[in-house]
Amino acid sequence: QERGELHVRYEGVYKVPELNNRPCYKFVRGPYVPLEEEGVNELTLYIDQETCLQLGSVLKDSQGELIASYFFADIQVNPDFKKDQFTRRGL
């Protein structure tokens, strides 16, 4: 951002097939100047329209080739945990 090289655009609401067509806000960041160490040149983020949680991200290189994609379709907000869930006995 200091160099004036943070480019992010909003592309509207998009039904994401990998998330059972859940409507998400779609943001695309790119190009990266300079490229990230792993070669990332474009990041697409999918933000759930209802919960505002990030449910997906897609990373591509400067040729548009997929580097990685992550989708989180079964998020439970504030789930119930057993009383001993985070103890040695709960493991």
CSV table of C-alpha atoms in Angstrom, one decimal:
chain,number,residue,atom,x,y,z
A,1,GLN,CA,0.0,0.0,0.0
A,2,GLU,CA,2.9,2.4,0.8
A,3,ARG,CA,4.2,1.9,-2.8
A,4,GLY,CA,0.7,2.4,-4.3
A,5,GLU,CA,0.7,-1.2,-5.5
A,6,LEU,CA,-2.2,-2.7,-3.6
A,7,HIS,CA,-4.8,-3.4,-6.3
A,8,VAL,CA,-8.1,-4.9,-5.1
A,9,ARG,CA,-11.3,-4.9,-7.0
A,10,TYR,CA,-14.8,-5.9,-6.0
A,11,GLU,CA,-16.6,-8.1,-8.6
A,12,GLY,CA,-20.0,-8.3,-7.0
A,13,VAL,CA,-22.0,-11.2,-5.5
A,14,TYR,CA,-21.0,-14.6,-7.0
A,15,LYS,CA,-22.6,-18.0,-6.4
A,16,VAL,CA,-19.6,-20.2,-5.7
A,17,PRO,CA,-20.0,-23.7,-7.0
A,18,GLU,CA,-17.4,-25.2,-4.5
A,19,LEU,CA,-19.6,-23.8,-1.7
A,20,ASN,CA,-22.9,-25.3,-3.0
A,21,ASN,CA,-23.6,-22.1,-4.9
A,22,ARG,CA,-23.6,-20.0,-1.7
A,23,PRO,CA,-23.7,-16.3,-2.6
A,24,CYS,CA,-20.4,-14.6,-1.7
A,25,TYR,CA,-18.9,-11.2,-2.2
A,26,LYS,CA,-16.0,-11.7,-4.7
A,27,PHE,CA,-12.8,-9.6,-4.3
A,28,VAL,CA,-9.7,-10.0,-6.5
A,29,ARG,CA,-6.3,-8.7,-5.5
A,30,GLY,CA,-3.7,-8.5,-8.3
A,31,PRO,CA,-1.3,-8.0,-9.8
A,32,TYR,CA,1.2,-8.3,-7.0
A,33,VAL,CA,4.2,-6.0,-7.5
A,34,PRO,CA,6.6,-7.6,-6.8
A,35,LEU,CA,5.4,-11.1,-7.1
A,36,GLU,CA,5.0,-13.0,-3.8
A,37,GLU,CA,7.8,-15.4,-2.9
A,38,GLU,CA,5.7,-18.4,-4.0
A,39,GLY,CA,4.9,-16.7,-7.3
A,40,VAL,CA,1.4,-15.5,-6.3
A,41,ASN,CA,0.2,-12.8,-8.7
A,42,GLU,CA,-3.6,-12.9,-8.0
A,43,LEU,CA,-5.7,-13.7,-5.0
A,44,THR,CA,-9.5,-14.2,-5.2
A,45,LEU,CA,-11.4,-14.0,-2.0
A,46,TYR,CA,-15.0,-15.2,-1.4
A,47,ILE,CA,-16.7,-13.6,1.6
A,48,ASP,CA,-20.0,-15.1,2.7
A,49,GLN,CA,-22.8,-12.6,2.1
A,50,GLU,CA,-24.7,-13.7,5.3
A,51,THR,CA,-21.9,-14.1,7.9
A,52,CYS,CA,-19.1,-12.0,6.4
A,53,LEU,CA,-16.7,-14.9,6.9
A,54,GLN,CA,-14.1,-15.7,4.3
A,55,LEU,CA,-15.2,-19.0,2.8
A,56,GLY,CA,-12.8,-19.3,-0.1
A,57,SER,CA,-9.6,-18.2,-1.6
A,58,VAL,CA,-7.9,-19.0,-5.0
A,59,LEU,CA,-4.3,-18.2,-5.7
A,60,LYS,CA,-2.8,-17.9,-9.2
A,61,ASP,CA,0.6,-17.2,-10.8
A,62,SER,CA,1.4,-14.5,-13.4
A,63,GLN,CA,0.3,-16.9,-16.2
A,64,GLY,CA,-3.1,-17.5,-14.6
A,65,GLU,CA,-2.2,-21.0,-13.5
A,66,LEU,CA,-3.7,-22.3,-10.2
A,67,ILE,CA,-1.3,-22.4,-7.3
A,68,ALA,CA,-3.8,-23.3,-4.6
A,69,SER,CA,-7.5,-23.0,-3.7
A,70,TYR,CA,-9.2,-23.3,-0.3
A,71,PHE,CA,-12.9,-23.5,0.4
A,72,PHE,CA,-14.7,-23.9,3.7
A,73,ALA,CA,-18.2,-25.1,3.2
A,74,ASP,CA,-19.2,-26.5,6.6
A,75,ILE,CA,-18.3,-23.7,9.1
A,76,GLN,CA,-20.2,-23.8,12.3
A,77,VAL,CA,-20.2,-20.4,14.1
A,78,ASN,CA,-20.0,-20.8,17.9
A,79,PRO,CA,-20.4,-24.6,18.0
A,80,ASP,CA,-21.0,-26.4,21.3
A,81,PHE,CA,-18.0,-28.1,22.8
A,82,LYS,CA,-17.8,-30.8,25.5
A,83,LYS,CA,-16.7,-29.5,28.9
A,84,ASP,CA,-13.3,-31.3,28.6
A,85,GLN,CA,-12.8,-30.7,24.8
A,86,PHE,CA,-9.6,-28.7,25.2
A,87,THR,CA,-8.0,-30.8,28.0
A,88,ARG,CA,-5.6,-33.7,27.8
A,89,ARG,CA,-8.4,-36.0,28.6
A,90,GLY,CA,-10.5,-34.5,25.8
A,91,LEU,CA,-7.8,-35.4,23.2
